[in-house]
Coordinates of C-alpha atoms and ligand atoms in Angstrom, one line a residue:
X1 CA -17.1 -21.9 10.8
X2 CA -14.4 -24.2 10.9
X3 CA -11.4 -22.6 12.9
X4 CA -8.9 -24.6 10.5
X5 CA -10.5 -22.5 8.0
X6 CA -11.3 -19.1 9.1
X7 CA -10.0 -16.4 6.9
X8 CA -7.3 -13.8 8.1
X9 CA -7.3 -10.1 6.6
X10 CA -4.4 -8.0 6.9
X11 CA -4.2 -4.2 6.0
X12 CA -1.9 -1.3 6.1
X13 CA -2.3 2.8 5.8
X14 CA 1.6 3.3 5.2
X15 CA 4.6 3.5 7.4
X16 CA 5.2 6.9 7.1
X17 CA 4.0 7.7 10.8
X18 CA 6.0 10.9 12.3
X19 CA 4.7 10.4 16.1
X20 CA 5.9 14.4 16.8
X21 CA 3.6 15.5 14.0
X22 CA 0.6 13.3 14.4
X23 CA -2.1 15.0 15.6
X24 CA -5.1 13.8 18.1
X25 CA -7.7 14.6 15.5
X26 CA -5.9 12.8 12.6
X27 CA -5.4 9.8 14.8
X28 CA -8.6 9.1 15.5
X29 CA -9.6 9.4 12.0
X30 CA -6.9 7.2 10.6
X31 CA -7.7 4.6 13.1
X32 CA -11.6 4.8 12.0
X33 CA -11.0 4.9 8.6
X34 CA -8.8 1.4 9.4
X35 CA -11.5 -0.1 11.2
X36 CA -13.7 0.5 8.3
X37 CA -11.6 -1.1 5.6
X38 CA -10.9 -4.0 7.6
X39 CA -14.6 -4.8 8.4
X40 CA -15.4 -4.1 4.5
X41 CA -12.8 -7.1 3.4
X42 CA -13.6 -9.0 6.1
X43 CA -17.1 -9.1 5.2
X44 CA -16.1 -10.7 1.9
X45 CA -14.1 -13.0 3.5
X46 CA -17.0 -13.7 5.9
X47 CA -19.3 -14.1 3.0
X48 CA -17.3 -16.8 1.7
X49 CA -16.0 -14.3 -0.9
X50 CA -11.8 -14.7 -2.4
X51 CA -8.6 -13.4 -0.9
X52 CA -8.6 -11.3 -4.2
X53 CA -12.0 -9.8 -3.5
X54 CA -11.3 -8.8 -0.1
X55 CA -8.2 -7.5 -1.0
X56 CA -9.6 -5.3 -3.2
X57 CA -12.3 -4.0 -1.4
X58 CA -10.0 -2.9 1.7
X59 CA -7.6 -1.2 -0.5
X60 CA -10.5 0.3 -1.8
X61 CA -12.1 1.8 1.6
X62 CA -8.3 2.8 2.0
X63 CA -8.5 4.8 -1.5
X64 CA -11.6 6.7 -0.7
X65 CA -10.3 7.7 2.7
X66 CA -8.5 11.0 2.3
X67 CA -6.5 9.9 5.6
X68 CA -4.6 7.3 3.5
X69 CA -1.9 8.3 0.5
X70 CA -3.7 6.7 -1.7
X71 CA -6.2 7.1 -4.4
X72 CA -8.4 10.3 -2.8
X73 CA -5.8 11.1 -0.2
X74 CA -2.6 10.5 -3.0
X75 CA 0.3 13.0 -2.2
X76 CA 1.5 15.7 -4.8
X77 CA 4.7 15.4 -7.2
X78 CA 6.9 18.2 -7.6
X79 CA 4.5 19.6 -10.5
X80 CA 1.6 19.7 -8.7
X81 CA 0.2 16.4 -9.6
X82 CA -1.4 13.3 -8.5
X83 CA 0.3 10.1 -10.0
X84 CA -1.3 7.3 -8.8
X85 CA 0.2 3.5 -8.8
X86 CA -1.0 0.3 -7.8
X87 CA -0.6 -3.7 -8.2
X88 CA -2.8 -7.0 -7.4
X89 CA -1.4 -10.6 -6.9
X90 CA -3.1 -13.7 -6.6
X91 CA -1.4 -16.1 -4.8
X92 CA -3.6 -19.2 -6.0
X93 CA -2.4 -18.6 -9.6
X94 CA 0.5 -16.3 -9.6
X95 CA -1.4 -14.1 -11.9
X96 CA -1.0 -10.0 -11.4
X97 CA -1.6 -6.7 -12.8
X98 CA -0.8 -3.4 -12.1
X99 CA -0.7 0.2 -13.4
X100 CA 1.3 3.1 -12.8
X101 CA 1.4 6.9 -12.7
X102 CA -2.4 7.1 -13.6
X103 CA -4.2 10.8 -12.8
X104 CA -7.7 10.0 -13.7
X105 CA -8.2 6.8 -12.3
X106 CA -10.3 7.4 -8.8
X107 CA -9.5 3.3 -7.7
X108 CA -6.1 2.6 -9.4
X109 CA -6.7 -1.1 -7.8
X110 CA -9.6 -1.5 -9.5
X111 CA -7.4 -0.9 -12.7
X112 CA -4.5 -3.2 -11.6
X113 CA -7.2 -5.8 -11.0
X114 CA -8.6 -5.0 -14.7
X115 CA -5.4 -5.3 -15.9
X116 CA -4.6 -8.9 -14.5
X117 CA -8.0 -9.9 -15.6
X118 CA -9.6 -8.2 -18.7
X119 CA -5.7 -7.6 -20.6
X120 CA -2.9 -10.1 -21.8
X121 CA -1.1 -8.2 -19.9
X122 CA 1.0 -7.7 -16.0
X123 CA 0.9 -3.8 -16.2
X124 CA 0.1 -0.6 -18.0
X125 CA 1.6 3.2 -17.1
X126 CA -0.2 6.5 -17.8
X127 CA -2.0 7.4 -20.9
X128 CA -2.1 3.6 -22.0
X129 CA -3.5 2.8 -18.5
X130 CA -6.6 5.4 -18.9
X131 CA -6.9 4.3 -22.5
X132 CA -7.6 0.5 -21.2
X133 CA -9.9 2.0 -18.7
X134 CA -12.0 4.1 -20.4
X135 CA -11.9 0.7 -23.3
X136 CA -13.2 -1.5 -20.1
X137 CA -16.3 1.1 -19.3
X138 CA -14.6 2.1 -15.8
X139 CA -14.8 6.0 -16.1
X140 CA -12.0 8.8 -15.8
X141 CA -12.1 11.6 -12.7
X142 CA -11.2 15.2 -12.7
X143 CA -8.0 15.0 -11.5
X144 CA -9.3 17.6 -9.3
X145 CA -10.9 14.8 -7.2
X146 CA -7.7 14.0 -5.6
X147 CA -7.0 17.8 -4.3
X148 CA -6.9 17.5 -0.5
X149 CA -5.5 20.8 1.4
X150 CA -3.3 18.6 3.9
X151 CA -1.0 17.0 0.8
X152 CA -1.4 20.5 -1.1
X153 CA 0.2 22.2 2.0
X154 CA 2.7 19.3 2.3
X155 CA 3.8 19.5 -1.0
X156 CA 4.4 23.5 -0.1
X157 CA 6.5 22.7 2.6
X158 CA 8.4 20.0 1.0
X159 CA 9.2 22.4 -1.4
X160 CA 9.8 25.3 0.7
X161 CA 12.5 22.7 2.8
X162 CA 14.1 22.1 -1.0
X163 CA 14.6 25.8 -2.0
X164 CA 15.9 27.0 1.5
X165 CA 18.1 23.9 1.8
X166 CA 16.5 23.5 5.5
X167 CA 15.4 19.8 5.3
X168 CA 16.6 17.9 8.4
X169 CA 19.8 15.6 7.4
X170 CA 18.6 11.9 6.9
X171 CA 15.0 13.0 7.3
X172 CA 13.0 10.3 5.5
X173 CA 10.9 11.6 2.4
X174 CA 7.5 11.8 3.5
X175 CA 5.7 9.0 2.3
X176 CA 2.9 6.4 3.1
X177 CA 0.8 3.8 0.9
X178 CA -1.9 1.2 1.6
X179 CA -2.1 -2.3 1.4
X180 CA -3.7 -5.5 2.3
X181 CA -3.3 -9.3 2.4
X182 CA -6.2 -12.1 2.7
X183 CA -6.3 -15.5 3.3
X184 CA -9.6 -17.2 2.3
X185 CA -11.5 -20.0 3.8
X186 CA -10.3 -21.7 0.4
X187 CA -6.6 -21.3 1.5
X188 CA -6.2 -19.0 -1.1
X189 CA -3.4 -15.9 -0.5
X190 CA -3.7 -12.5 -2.0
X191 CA -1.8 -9.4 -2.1
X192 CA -2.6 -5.7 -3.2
X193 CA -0.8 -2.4 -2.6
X194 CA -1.6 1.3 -3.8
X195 CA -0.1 4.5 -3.0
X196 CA -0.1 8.3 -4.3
X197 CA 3.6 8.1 -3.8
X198 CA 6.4 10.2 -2.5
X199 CA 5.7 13.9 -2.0
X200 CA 7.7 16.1 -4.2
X201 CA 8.1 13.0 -6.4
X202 CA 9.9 13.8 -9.2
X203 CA 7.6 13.8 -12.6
X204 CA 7.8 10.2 -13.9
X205 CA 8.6 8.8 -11.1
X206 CA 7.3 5.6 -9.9
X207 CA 8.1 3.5 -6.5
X208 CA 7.9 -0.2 -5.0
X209 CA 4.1 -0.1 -4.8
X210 CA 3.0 -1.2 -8.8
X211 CA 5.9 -3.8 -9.2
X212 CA 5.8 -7.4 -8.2
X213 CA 7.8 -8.2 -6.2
X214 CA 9.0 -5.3 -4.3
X215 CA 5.7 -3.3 -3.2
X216 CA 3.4 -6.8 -3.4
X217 CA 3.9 -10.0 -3.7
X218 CA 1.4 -13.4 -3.1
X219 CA 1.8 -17.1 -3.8
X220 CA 0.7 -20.4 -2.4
X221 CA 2.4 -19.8 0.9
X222 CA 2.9 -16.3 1.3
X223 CA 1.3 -12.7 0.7
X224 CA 3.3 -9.3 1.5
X225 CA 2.5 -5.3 0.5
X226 CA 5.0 -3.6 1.5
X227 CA 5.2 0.6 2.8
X228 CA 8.3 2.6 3.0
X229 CA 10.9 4.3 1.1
X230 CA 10.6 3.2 -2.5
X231 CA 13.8 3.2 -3.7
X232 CA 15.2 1.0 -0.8
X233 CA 11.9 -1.1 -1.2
X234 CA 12.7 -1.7 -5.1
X235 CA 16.3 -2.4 -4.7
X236 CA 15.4 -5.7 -2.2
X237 CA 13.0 -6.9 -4.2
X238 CA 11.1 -6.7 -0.4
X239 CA 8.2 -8.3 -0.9
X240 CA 9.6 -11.6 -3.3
X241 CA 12.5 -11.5 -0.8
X242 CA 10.2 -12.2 1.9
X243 CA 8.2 -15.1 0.2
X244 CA 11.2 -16.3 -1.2
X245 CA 13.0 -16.7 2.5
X246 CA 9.9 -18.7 3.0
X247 CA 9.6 -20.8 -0.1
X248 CA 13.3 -22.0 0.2
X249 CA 15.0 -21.8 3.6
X250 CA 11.1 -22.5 5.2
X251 CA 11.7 -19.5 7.3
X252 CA 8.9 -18.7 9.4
X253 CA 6.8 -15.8 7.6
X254 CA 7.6 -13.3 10.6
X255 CA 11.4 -14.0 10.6
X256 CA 11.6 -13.4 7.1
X257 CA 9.8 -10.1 7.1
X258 CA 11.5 -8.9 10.0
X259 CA 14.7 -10.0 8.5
X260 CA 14.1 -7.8 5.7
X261 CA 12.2 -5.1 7.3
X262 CA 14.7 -4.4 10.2
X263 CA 17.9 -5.8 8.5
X264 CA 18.0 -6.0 4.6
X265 CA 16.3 -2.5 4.3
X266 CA 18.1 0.0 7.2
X267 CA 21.4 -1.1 6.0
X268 CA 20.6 0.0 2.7
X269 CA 19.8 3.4 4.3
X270 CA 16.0 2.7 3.8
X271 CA 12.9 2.6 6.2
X272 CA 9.6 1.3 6.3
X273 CA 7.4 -1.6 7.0
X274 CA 5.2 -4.6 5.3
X275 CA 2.9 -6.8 6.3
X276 CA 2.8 -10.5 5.9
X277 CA 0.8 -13.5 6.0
X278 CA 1.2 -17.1 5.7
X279 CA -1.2 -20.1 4.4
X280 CA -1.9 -21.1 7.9
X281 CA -3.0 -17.6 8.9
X282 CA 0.1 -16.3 10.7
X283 CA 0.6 -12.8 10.5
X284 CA 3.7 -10.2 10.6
X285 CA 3.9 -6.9 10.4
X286 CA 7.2 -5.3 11.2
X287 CA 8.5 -1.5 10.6
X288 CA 11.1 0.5 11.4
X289 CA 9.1 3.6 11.4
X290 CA 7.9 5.9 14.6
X291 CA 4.4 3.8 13.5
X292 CA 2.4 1.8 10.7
X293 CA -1.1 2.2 10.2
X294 CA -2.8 -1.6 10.3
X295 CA -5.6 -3.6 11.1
X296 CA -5.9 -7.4 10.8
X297 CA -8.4 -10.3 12.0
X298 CA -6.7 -13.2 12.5
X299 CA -8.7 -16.9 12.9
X300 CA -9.9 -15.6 16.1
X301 CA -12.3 -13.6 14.3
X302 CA -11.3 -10.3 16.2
X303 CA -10.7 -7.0 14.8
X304 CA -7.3 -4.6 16.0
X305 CA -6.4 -1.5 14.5
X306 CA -3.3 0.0 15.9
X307 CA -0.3 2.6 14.8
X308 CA 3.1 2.8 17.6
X309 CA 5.1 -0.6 18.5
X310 CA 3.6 -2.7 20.9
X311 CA -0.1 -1.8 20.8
Ligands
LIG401 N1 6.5 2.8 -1.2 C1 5.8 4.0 -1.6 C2 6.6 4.6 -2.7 O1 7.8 4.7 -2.6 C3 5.6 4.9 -0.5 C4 5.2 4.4 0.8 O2 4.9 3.2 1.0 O3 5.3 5.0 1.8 O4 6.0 5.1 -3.6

C-alpha cells in the first residue's frame, strides 16, 4: 500500500477514567474490548472500505461492549433509564445525522447514520427517532437489553451520594462515551461519537455527544469526537472549535485540541478529552482526566491501545 496513503483510525472509550477506582479485571477488559474495535474499523479501512464505514463499525464494537457507556454498557438517568444519543459526520461532504435520547435503539450510530442517509434530515430525538427506525426496517430492543449490574449499582450510589449530600466537592459527574475518527486511503475524514450519558442524568437530558459541533465534528481537514463533561463540552462548541483553529489560523491539529482540551475547557470548570485527526494522518488525543480509553493505527500500520498519560 502506498504509505502516502495508508488510512489512520482513531477511537475512544470515554475520559471518564478514575485511576483509584479502576480495577485490574476491568482494565484488562476495556483494553481488549479496544483492541477489538480498533482492528474491526481498521479492517474496513484495510479493505479499502470509507472513513464513514470504519467509523461506524468501531463505534459499533464500542456499543456492544458493556465496558464502554455506550449502547449495551449506556449509564442510567435519575429514573432508571437508558437514554441513548449519538451523531455521525462525514468530512468529505459535510453531511451528518444524529439522534438523541433513544431507549430502544441497541446501535444508536447506526440510527445517526440512518438519519444522515435515509431522512432530509441532521437529527431526530426519542419517540420520533424509534418511529424512523422501526419506518427504515432496523428493529427496536427491550430496553431491558441495556441493564448491566455495574451502571445499575452506579446509579445507586450516585443517588445515595445526592440524598446524603456526601458527594466529594468538585468531584466530576461520572461519565464516559465512545468515539472514533478515520481517515481513508481516499483522504476522506470521518467523525462519530455515542454515549449512554451522564449517570443520574436528569430525564430529558442530552449532552455534547449527538450535536455537531460539540461532541463530533469532521470536514476536509479535520475529524474530532470528543468525551467529557457535557455541559462544558456544549458550551465550546469543542469539537467545531478544534477544526475551526485548524481551518483558519492553520493550527497544527494537536495544538488546537490541546488548546481546547487543556485550556478552553478547565477554565470553564469542565474536564475531559477528544481525539483528533488531520488529512495527512496526524493524530491527537489530549485529556485532562486521570485516563482516556483509546486505540489508534496510524500510517505505520500498528495497533496501541492505552488508558494513563504517557503510555
Ligand atoms: N460527553 C458525554 C455527555 O456529556 C459524556 C462523556 O463523554 O463522558 O453526555
Amino acid at each position: 500500500m502506498n504509505h502516502a496513503a495508508a488510512p489512520v483510525l482513531v477511537i475512544h472509550g470515554g475520559a471518564g477514567v478514575v485511576k483509584k477506582e479502576m480495577r485490574p479485571e476491568k482494565e484488562k477488559a476495556a483494553r481488549a474490548g479496544l483492541e477489538r474495535a480498533l482492528q474491526a474499523g481498521y479492517a474496513v479501512l484495510q479493505a479499502g472500505g470509507s472513513s464513514l464505514d470504519a467509523v461506524e463499525k468501531a463505534i459499533v464494537a464500542l456499543e456492544d461492549d458493556p465496558n464502554f457507556n455506550a449502547g449495551r454498557g449506556a449509564v442510567f438517568n435519575h429514573d432508571g433509564r437508558n437514554e441513548l444519543d449519538a451523531s455521525i459526520m462525514d468530512g468529505a461532504t459535510l453531511r451528518a445525522g444524529a439522534v438523541a435520547n433513544v431507549h430502544r435503539i441497541r446501535n444508536p450510530i447506526e440510527l445517526a447514520r440512518a438519519v444522515m442517509e435515509k431522512s432530509e434530515h441532521v437529527m431526530l430525538i426519542d419517540d420520533g427517532a424509534e418511529q424512523f427506525a422501526q419506518s427504515i426496517g432496523m428493529p427496536l430492543v427491550d430496553p431491558e437489553y441495556f441493564y448491566t449490574e455495574e451502571r445499575w449499582q452506579a446509579l445507586q450510589r450516585a443517588l445515595e451520594e445526592e440524598k446524603t449530600n456526601t458527594a466529594e466537592p468538585g468531584k466530576t459527574p461520572h461519565h464516559g462515551t465512545v468515539g472514533a475518527v478515520a481517515l481513508d486511503a481516499r483522504g476522506n475524514l470521518a467523525a462519530g461519537t455515542s454515549t449512554g450519558g451522564m449517570t443520574n442524568k436528569r430525564f430529558g437530558r442530552v449532552g455534547d455527544s449527538p450535536i455537531i459541533g460539540a461532541g463530533t465534528y469532521a470536514d476536509a481537514r479535520c475529524a474530532v469526537s470528543a468525551t467529557g463533561w457535557g455541559e462544558f463540552y456544549l458550551r465550546a462548541t469543542v469539537a467545531r472549535d478544534i477544526c475551526a483553529r485548524v481551518e483558519y489560523r492553520g493550527d497544527a491539529v494537536s495544538k488546537a485540541a490541546g488548546d481546547v482540551v487543556l485550556g478552553v475547557i478547565p477554565e470553564l470548570g469542565g474536564d475531559g478529552g477528544v481525539i483528533a485527526l488531520d488529512k495527512d494522518g496526524n493524530i491527537a488525543m489530549p485529556f485532562n482526566t486521570d485516563g482516556m480509553f483509546r486505540g489508534w493505527i496510524g500510517r505505520d500500520g500498528k495497533a496501541h491501545v492505552a488508558i494513563y498519560a504517557g503510555e
